[in-house]
Amino acid sequence: MLTSCGDSSKTKTEKLASLPPDTIRLDSVSKRDMLIILSILPDTITKSFHWSKADRVKLRRGIETKGYFVDSTHSFLNLKTFENNYVEFQSADASIRLNTYQISDGHYLVLIKEQRGNKQVLTPFELYKISAVQMDMDLILGKYKYEFLKDPSDQNCLGMLYNKNPEFDYDITSPDVVIISMKNYSKDDSKECLKGNRLTLKFNKIKSPFDVVGIDWLDN
């Protein structure tokens, strides 16, 4: 029996050592939801690097059947975080953040933030069962630009936003919360038009995708 156990351990060690250095190991049980979601989302989830739906399907199948995945496309080279509801990639010139919000079993809202330098793009998807559809931002986050205004009908304040287009920062790192900040507006230059420059939204799977729960001033 001791000889048998020793041979088995040695064989296992040799197999692990023979795996390529770009082998990715993930727990398929604790990361199950994210693996499924990534295998359903379309090819267009990122422009920073090529990570096709086919590659993500291979990732899921490899993790589920073997417990590891050989990252031949090097998509995971810049992986920073991989959780069951949140994924983050960070490279020298770009970052990708993906957060999921569960509405019901097999039904999710997915927000993907892609950033290069100071430019940010936030893309929402609705995922149901085995299909994913890109959604209109206004349907998901509402017309949040006007939530900052004390009076959205004030033409002078609307003109202020037109003359100085807001630069938004989207923070989707927290579960169930999205924080949107106006980076180029402070209390001093708000001309008494703004209630604040930081808007906090909380996910509401019953009433609407997100509710406004707070607006305040964040020092720039």
PDB file of C-alpha atoms in Angstrom:
ATOM      1  CA  MET A   1       0.000   0.000   0.000  1.00  0.00           C
ATOM      2  CA  LEU A   2       2.806   2.400   0.851  1.00  0.00           C
ATOM      3  CA  THR A   3       4.509   1.676  -2.454  1.00  0.00           C
ATOM      4  CA  SER A   4       1.276   2.288  -4.321  1.00  0.00           C
ATOM      5  CA  CYS A   5       0.669   5.613  -2.594  1.00  0.00           C
ATOM      6  CA  GLY A   6       4.208   6.686  -3.310  1.00  0.00           C
ATOM      7  CA  ASP A   7       3.916   5.884  -7.002  1.00  0.00           C
ATOM      8  CA  SER A   8       0.591   7.711  -7.243  1.00  0.00           C
ATOM      9  CA  SER A   9       1.971  10.851  -5.612  1.00  0.00           C
ATOM     10  CA  LYS A  10       5.007  10.825  -7.850  1.00  0.00           C
ATOM     11  CA  THR A  11       2.893  10.410 -10.974  1.00  0.00           C
ATOM     12  CA  LYS A  12       0.646  13.304  -9.921  1.00  0.00           C
ATOM     13  CA  THR A  13       3.660  15.524  -9.242  1.00  0.00           C
ATOM     14  CA  GLU A  14       5.130  14.702 -12.642  1.00  0.00           C
ATOM     15  CA  LYS A  15       1.835  15.538 -14.367  1.00  0.00           C
ATOM     16  CA  LEU A  16       1.587  18.900 -12.620  1.00  0.00           C
ATOM     17  CA  ALA A  17       5.180  19.735 -13.481  1.00  0.00           C
ATOM     18  CA  SER A  18       4.570  18.910 -17.142  1.00  0.00           C
ATOM     19  CA  LEU A  19       1.811  21.531 -17.526  1.00  0.00           C
ATOM     20  CA  PRO A  20       2.721  24.664 -19.540  1.00  0.00           C
ATOM     21  CA  PRO A  21       3.713  27.780 -17.556  1.00  0.00           C
ATOM     22  CA  ASP A  22       0.655  29.672 -18.883  1.00  0.00           C
ATOM     23  CA  THR A  23      -1.701  27.285 -17.093  1.00  0.00           C
ATOM     24  CA  ILE A  24      -4.592  28.983 -15.267  1.00  0.00           C
ATOM     25  CA  ARG A  25      -6.145  27.286 -12.266  1.00  0.00           C
ATOM     26  CA  LEU A  26      -9.573  28.330 -10.983  1.00  0.00           C
ATOM     27  CA  ASP A  27     -12.037  26.718  -8.596  1.00  0.00           C
ATOM     28  CA  SER A  28     -14.939  25.778 -10.863  1.00  0.00           C
ATOM     29  CA  VAL A  29     -17.356  25.589  -7.912  1.00  0.00           C
ATOM     30  CA  SER A  30     -16.740  28.967  -6.256  1.00  0.00           C
ATOM     31  CA  LYS A  31     -16.296  30.702  -9.653  1.00  0.00           C
ATOM     32  CA  ARG A  32     -19.144  28.867 -11.395  1.00  0.00           C
ATOM     33  CA  ASP A  33     -21.429  31.860 -12.061  1.00  0.00           C
ATOM     34  CA  MET A  34     -18.671  33.995 -13.569  1.00  0.00           C
ATOM     35  CA  LEU A  35     -17.430  31.156 -15.769  1.00  0.00           C
ATOM     36  CA  ILE A  36     -20.951  30.680 -17.134  1.00  0.00           C
ATOM     37  CA  ILE A  37     -21.508  34.415 -17.665  1.00  0.00           C
ATOM     38  CA  LEU A  38     -18.188  34.862 -19.503  1.00  0.00           C
ATOM     39  CA  SER A  39     -19.043  31.947 -21.804  1.00  0.00           C
ATOM     40  CA  ILE A  40     -22.334  33.643 -22.795  1.00  0.00           C
ATOM     41  CA  LEU A  41     -21.241  37.265 -23.292  1.00  0.00           C
ATOM     42  CA  PRO A  42     -20.519  38.219 -26.944  1.00  0.00           C
ATOM     43  CA  ASP A  43     -17.185  38.927 -28.629  1.00  0.00           C
ATOM     44  CA  THR A  44     -17.613  42.691 -28.153  1.00  0.00           C
ATOM     45  CA  ILE A  45     -16.996  42.895 -24.400  1.00  0.00           C
ATOM     46  CA  THR A  46     -13.562  44.519 -24.776  1.00  0.00           C
ATOM     47  CA  LYS A  47     -11.503  46.403 -27.333  1.00  0.00           C
ATOM     48  CA  SER A  48      -8.287  46.471 -25.296  1.00  0.00           C
ATOM     49  CA  PHE A  49      -7.368  42.917 -26.211  1.00  0.00           C
ATOM     50  CA  HIS A  50      -8.845  40.025 -28.134  1.00  0.00           C
ATOM     51  CA  TRP A  51     -10.836  37.735 -25.848  1.00  0.00           C
ATOM     52  CA  SER A  52     -13.420  36.001 -28.000  1.00  0.00           C
ATOM     53  CA  LYS A  53     -16.494  34.165 -26.822  1.00  0.00           C
ATOM     54  CA  ALA A  54     -14.962  30.950 -28.209  1.00  0.00           C
ATOM     55  CA  ASP A  55     -11.875  31.436 -26.013  1.00  0.00           C
ATOM     56  CA  ARG A  56     -14.082  32.015 -22.972  1.00  0.00           C
ATOM     57  CA  VAL A  57     -16.107  28.872 -23.731  1.00  0.00           C
ATOM     58  CA  LYS A  58     -12.818  26.913 -23.843  1.00  0.00           C
ATOM     59  CA  LEU A  59     -11.862  28.488 -20.519  1.00  0.00           C
ATOM     60  CA  ARG A  60     -15.086  27.313 -18.889  1.00  0.00           C
ATOM     61  CA  ARG A  61     -14.868  23.791 -20.320  1.00  0.00           C
ATOM     62  CA  GLY A  62     -11.246  23.389 -19.342  1.00  0.00           C
ATOM     63  CA  ILE A  63     -11.809  24.546 -15.767  1.00  0.00           C
ATOM     64  CA  GLU A  64     -14.933  22.406 -15.347  1.00  0.00           C
ATOM     65  CA  THR A  65     -13.446  19.208 -16.773  1.00  0.00           C
ATOM     66  CA  LYS A  66      -9.753  19.401 -15.827  1.00  0.00           C
ATOM     67  CA  GLY A  67      -9.511  22.063 -13.133  1.00  0.00           C
ATOM     68  CA  TYR A  68      -7.168  24.165 -15.240  1.00  0.00           C
ATOM     69  CA  PHE A  69      -6.972  26.043 -18.540  1.00  0.00           C
ATOM     70  CA  VAL A  70      -3.964  26.639 -20.798  1.00  0.00           C
ATOM     71  CA  ASP A  71      -4.048  30.353 -21.659  1.00  0.00           C
ATOM     72  CA  SER A  72      -2.573  30.148 -25.165  1.00  0.00           C
ATOM     73  CA  THR A  73      -3.952  33.586 -26.099  1.00  0.00           C
ATOM     74  CA  HIS A  74      -2.466  35.113 -22.923  1.00  0.00           C
ATOM     75  CA  SER A  75      -5.795  36.755 -22.050  1.00  0.00           C
ATOM     76  CA  PHE A  76      -5.030  36.187 -18.373  1.00  0.00           C
ATOM     77  CA  LEU A  77      -1.569  37.724 -18.509  1.00  0.00           C
ATOM     78  CA  ASN A  78      -2.846  40.862 -16.766  1.00  0.00           C
ATOM     79  CA  LEU A  79      -5.466  39.232 -14.531  1.00  0.00           C
ATOM     80  CA  LYS A  80      -5.763  41.076 -11.237  1.00  0.00           C
ATOM     81  CA  THR A  81      -8.996  39.706  -9.732  1.00  0.00           C
ATOM     82  CA  PHE A  82     -11.287  36.822 -10.616  1.00  0.00           C
ATOM     83  CA  GLU A  83     -14.293  36.464  -8.303  1.00  0.00           C
ATOM     84  CA  ASN A  84     -17.697  34.885  -8.812  1.00  0.00           C
ATOM     85  CA  ASN A  85     -19.269  38.316  -9.421  1.00  0.00           C
ATOM     86  CA  TYR A  86     -16.294  40.499 -10.396  1.00  0.00           C
ATOM     87  CA  VAL A  87     -13.335  40.294 -12.792  1.00  0.00           C
ATOM     88  CA  GLU A  88     -10.536  42.820 -13.274  1.00  0.00           C
ATOM     89  CA  PHE A  89      -7.665  42.981 -15.755  1.00  0.00           C
ATOM     90  CA  GLN A  90      -4.928  45.596 -15.575  1.00  0.00           C
ATOM     91  CA  SER A  91      -2.203  46.270 -18.136  1.00  0.00           C
ATOM     92  CA  ALA A  92       0.230  49.117 -18.670  1.00  0.00           C
ATOM     93  CA  ASP A  93      -2.192  51.129 -20.818  1.00  0.00           C
ATOM     94  CA  ALA A  94      -5.673  49.734 -20.143  1.00  0.00           C
ATOM     95  CA  SER A  95      -7.934  48.204 -17.539  1.00  0.00           C
ATOM     96  CA  ILE A  96     -11.063  46.084 -17.790  1.00  0.00           C
ATOM     97  CA  ARG A  97     -13.555  45.696 -14.945  1.00  0.00           C
ATOM     98  CA  LEU A  98     -16.632  43.491 -15.155  1.00  0.00           C
ATOM     99  CA  ASN A  99     -19.275  43.334 -12.432  1.00  0.00           C
ATOM    100  CA  THR A 100     -22.458  41.256 -12.377  1.00  0.00           C
ATOM    101  CA  TYR A 101     -25.769  41.965 -10.658  1.00  0.00           C
ATOM    102  CA  GLN A 102     -28.137  39.038 -10.254  1.00  0.00           C
ATOM    103  CA  ILE A 103     -31.819  39.710 -10.917  1.00  0.00           C
ATOM    104  CA  SER A 104     -32.961  36.094 -10.594  1.00  0.00           C
ATOM    105  CA  ASP A 105     -31.693  32.590 -11.346  1.00  0.00           C
ATOM    106  CA  GLY A 106     -29.966  32.755 -14.747  1.00  0.00           C
ATOM    107  CA  HIS A 107     -30.850  36.451 -15.166  1.00  0.00           C
ATOM    108  CA  TYR A 108     -28.113  39.058 -14.726  1.00  0.00           C
ATOM    109  CA  LEU A 109     -27.227  42.634 -15.462  1.00  0.00           C
ATOM    110  CA  VAL A 110     -23.545  42.959 -16.413  1.00  0.00           C
ATOM    111  CA  LEU A 111     -21.556  46.203 -16.434  1.00  0.00           C
ATOM    112  CA  ILE A 112     -18.183  46.320 -18.192  1.00  0.00           C
ATOM    113  CA  LYS A 113     -15.872  49.290 -17.700  1.00  0.00           C
ATOM    114  CA  GLU A 114     -12.967  49.709 -20.083  1.00  0.00           C
ATOM    115  CA  GLN A 115     -10.415  52.447 -19.484  1.00  0.00           C
ATOM    116  CA  ARG A 116      -7.458  53.730 -21.496  1.00  0.00           C
ATOM    117  CA  GLY A 117      -5.757  56.737 -19.973  1.00  0.00           C
ATOM    118  CA  ASN A 118      -8.498  59.153 -18.928  1.00  0.00           C
ATOM    119  CA  LYS A 119     -11.056  57.741 -21.355  1.00  0.00           C
ATOM    120  CA  GLN A 120     -13.685  55.422 -19.898  1.00  0.00           C
ATOM    121  CA  VAL A 121     -16.378  53.402 -21.647  1.00  0.00           C
ATOM    122  CA  LEU A 122     -19.137  51.708 -19.649  1.00  0.00           C
ATOM    123  CA  THR A 123     -21.145  49.037 -21.457  1.00  0.00           C
ATOM    124  CA  PRO A 124     -24.204  47.284 -19.987  1.00  0.00           C
ATOM    125  CA  PHE A 125     -25.506  43.854 -20.976  1.00  0.00           C
ATOM    126  CA  GLU A 126     -28.583  41.956 -19.915  1.00  0.00           C
ATOM    127  CA  LEU A 127     -27.959  38.229 -19.704  1.00  0.00           C
ATOM    128  CA  TYR A 128     -30.807  35.738 -19.557  1.00  0.00           C
ATOM    129  CA  LYS A 129     -30.225  31.984 -19.642  1.00  0.00           C
ATOM    130  CA  ILE A 130     -27.977  31.447 -22.701  1.00  0.00           C
ATOM    131  CA  SER A 131     -28.263  34.858 -24.413  1.00  0.00           C
ATOM    132  CA  ALA A 132     -26.803  38.311 -23.761  1.00  0.00           C
ATOM    133  CA  VAL A 133     -27.978  41.624 -25.235  1.00  0.00           C
ATOM    134  CA  GLN A 134     -26.241  44.994 -25.038  1.00  0.00           C
ATOM    135  CA  MET A 135     -28.541  47.512 -23.353  1.00  0.00           C
ATOM    136  CA  ASP A 136     -29.096  51.259 -23.613  1.00  0.00           C
ATOM    137  CA  MET A 137     -27.292  53.039 -20.777  1.00  0.00           C
ATOM    138  CA  ASP A 138     -30.334  55.198 -19.978  1.00  0.00           C
ATOM    139  CA  LEU A 139     -32.417  52.076 -19.384  1.00  0.00           C
ATOM    140  CA  ILE A 140     -29.883  50.713 -16.910  1.00  0.00           C
ATOM    141  CA  LEU A 141     -28.515  53.734 -15.027  1.00  0.00           C
ATOM    142  CA  GLY A 142     -31.195  56.265 -15.933  1.00  0.00           C
ATOM    143  CA  LYS A 143     -30.431  59.765 -17.196  1.00  0.00           C
ATOM    144  CA  TYR A 144     -27.880  60.161 -14.431  1.00  0.00           C
ATOM    145  CA  LYS A 145     -26.367  63.318 -15.920  1.00  0.00           C
ATOM    146  CA  TYR A 146     -29.459  65.251 -14.892  1.00  0.00           C
ATOM    147  CA  GLU A 147     -29.562  63.735 -11.402  1.00  0.00           C
ATOM    148  CA  PHE A 148     -26.675  66.045 -10.472  1.00  0.00           C
ATOM    149  CA  LEU A 149     -28.734  69.162 -11.254  1.00  0.00           C
ATOM    150  CA  LYS A 150     -30.803  70.947  -8.633  1.00  0.00           C
ATOM    151  CA  ASP A 151     -33.271  71.908 -11.369  1.00  0.00           C
ATOM    152  CA  PRO A 152     -32.998  69.845 -14.588  1.00  0.00           C
ATOM    153  CA  SER A 153     -35.259  72.353 -16.374  1.00  0.00           C
ATOM    154  CA  ASP A 154     -32.985  75.351 -15.677  1.00  0.00           C
ATOM    155  CA  GLN A 155     -31.672  76.404 -19.081  1.00  0.00           C
ATOM    156  CA  ASN A 156     -28.644  78.202 -17.647  1.00  0.00           C
ATOM    157  CA  CYS A 157     -27.530  75.068 -15.824  1.00  0.00           C
ATOM    158  CA  LEU A 158     -28.164  72.912 -18.861  1.00  0.00           C
ATOM    159  CA  GLY A 159     -26.069  75.378 -20.840  1.00  0.00           C
ATOM    160  CA  MET A 160     -23.283  75.026 -18.278  1.00  0.00           C
ATOM    161  CA  LEU A 161     -23.154  71.274 -18.874  1.00  0.00           C
ATOM    162  CA  TYR A 162     -23.280  71.832 -22.624  1.00  0.00           C
ATOM    163  CA  ASN A 163     -20.380  74.307 -22.551  1.00  0.00           C
ATOM    164  CA  LYS A 164     -18.317  72.159 -20.220  1.00  0.00           C
ATOM    165  CA  ASN A 165     -19.166  68.569 -20.961  1.00  0.00           C
ATOM    166  CA  PRO A 166     -18.909  66.461 -17.786  1.00  0.00           C
ATOM    167  CA  GLU A 167     -16.116  63.903 -17.589  1.00  0.00           C
ATOM    168  CA  PHE A 168     -17.513  60.930 -15.719  1.00  0.00           C
ATOM    169  CA  ASP A 169     -15.706  58.351 -13.641  1.00  0.00           C
ATOM    170  CA  TYR A 170     -17.556  55.063 -13.134  1.00  0.00           C
ATOM    171  CA  ASP A 171     -16.742  52.995 -10.055  1.00  0.00           C
ATOM    172  CA  ILE A 172     -18.229  49.492 -10.326  1.00  0.00           C
ATOM    173  CA  THR A 173     -15.904  47.731  -7.894  1.00  0.00           C
ATOM    174  CA  SER A 174     -18.416  47.377  -5.032  1.00  0.00           C
ATOM    175  CA  PRO A 175     -21.182  44.736  -5.019  1.00  0.00           C
ATOM    176  CA  ASP A 176     -24.637  46.205  -5.793  1.00  0.00           C
ATOM    177  CA  VAL A 177     -23.330  49.803  -5.914  1.00  0.00           C
ATOM    178  CA  VAL A 178     -22.262  52.064  -8.789  1.00  0.00           C
ATOM    179  CA  ILE A 179     -20.632  55.412  -8.057  1.00  0.00           C
ATOM    180  CA  ILE A 180     -20.537  58.028 -10.820  1.00  0.00           C
ATOM    181  CA  SER A 181     -18.382  61.116 -10.311  1.00  0.00           C
ATOM    182  CA  MET A 182     -18.003  64.297 -12.332  1.00  0.00           C
ATOM    183  CA  LYS A 183     -14.235  64.605 -12.475  1.00  0.00           C
ATOM    184  CA  ASN A 184     -14.125  68.111 -13.954  1.00  0.00           C
ATOM    185  CA  TYR A 185     -16.664  69.820 -11.676  1.00  0.00           C
ATOM    186  CA  SER A 186     -16.139  71.008  -8.112  1.00  0.00           C
ATOM    187  CA  LYS A 187     -18.393  72.884  -5.713  1.00  0.00           C
ATOM    188  CA  ASP A 188     -16.602  76.141  -6.525  1.00  0.00           C
ATOM    189  CA  ASP A 189     -17.372  76.013 -10.257  1.00  0.00           C
ATOM    190  CA  SER A 190     -20.846  74.483 -10.049  1.00  0.00           C
ATOM    191  CA  LYS A 191     -22.546  77.912 -10.329  1.00  0.00           C
ATOM    192  CA  GLU A 192     -25.080  76.727  -7.731  1.00  0.00           C
ATOM    193  CA  CYS A 193     -26.477  74.358 -10.330  1.00  0.00           C
ATOM    194  CA  LEU A 194     -25.280  71.067  -8.904  1.00  0.00           C
ATOM    195  CA  LYS A 195     -26.341  69.096  -5.838  1.00  0.00           C
ATOM    196  CA  GLY A 196     -22.942  67.415  -5.836  1.00  0.00           C
ATOM    197  CA  ASN A 197     -20.366  65.818  -8.094  1.00  0.00           C
ATOM    198  CA  ARG A 198     -20.641  62.224  -6.831  1.00  0.00           C
ATOM    199  CA  LEU A 199     -23.752  60.131  -7.436  1.00  0.00           C
ATOM    200  CA  THR A 200     -24.317  56.817  -5.651  1.00  0.00           C
ATOM    201  CA  LEU A 201     -26.642  54.233  -7.199  1.00  0.00           C
ATOM    202  CA  LYS A 202     -27.721  50.975  -5.553  1.00  0.00           C
ATOM    203  CA  PHE A 203     -28.883  47.910  -7.423  1.00  0.00           C
ATOM    204  CA  ASN A 204     -32.594  47.138  -7.054  1.00  0.00           C
ATOM    205  CA  LYS A 205     -33.554  43.893  -8.765  1.00  0.00           C
ATOM    206  CA  ILE A 206     -37.278  44.343  -8.049  1.00  0.00           C
ATOM    207  CA  LYS A 207     -38.192  47.979  -8.691  1.00  0.00           C
ATOM    208  CA  SER A 208     -35.647  49.052 -11.315  1.00  0.00           C
ATOM    209  CA  PRO A 209     -32.026  48.297 -12.127  1.00  0.00           C
ATOM    210  CA  PHE A 210     -30.592  51.084  -9.946  1.00  0.00           C
ATOM    211  CA  ASP A 211     -31.947  53.587  -7.420  1.00  0.00           C
ATOM    212  CA  VAL A 212     -30.337  56.920  -6.541  1.00  0.00           C
ATOM    213  CA  VAL A 213     -29.330  56.689  -2.875  1.00  0.00           C
ATOM    214  CA  GLY A 214     -27.062  59.704  -2.517  1.00  0.00           C
ATOM    215  CA  ILE A 215     -25.453  62.768  -4.108  1.00  0.00           C
ATOM    216  CA  ASP A 216     -22.588  64.579  -2.388  1.00  0.00           C
ATOM    217  CA  TRP A 217     -19.450  66.549  -3.003  1.00  0.00           C
ATOM    218  CA  LEU A 218     -16.173  64.768  -3.543  1.00  0.00           C
ATOM    219  CA  ASP A 219     -13.097  66.949  -3.284  1.00  0.00           C
ATOM    220  CA  ASN A 220     -11.224  66.978  -6.587  1.00  0.00           C
TER     221      ASN A 220
END
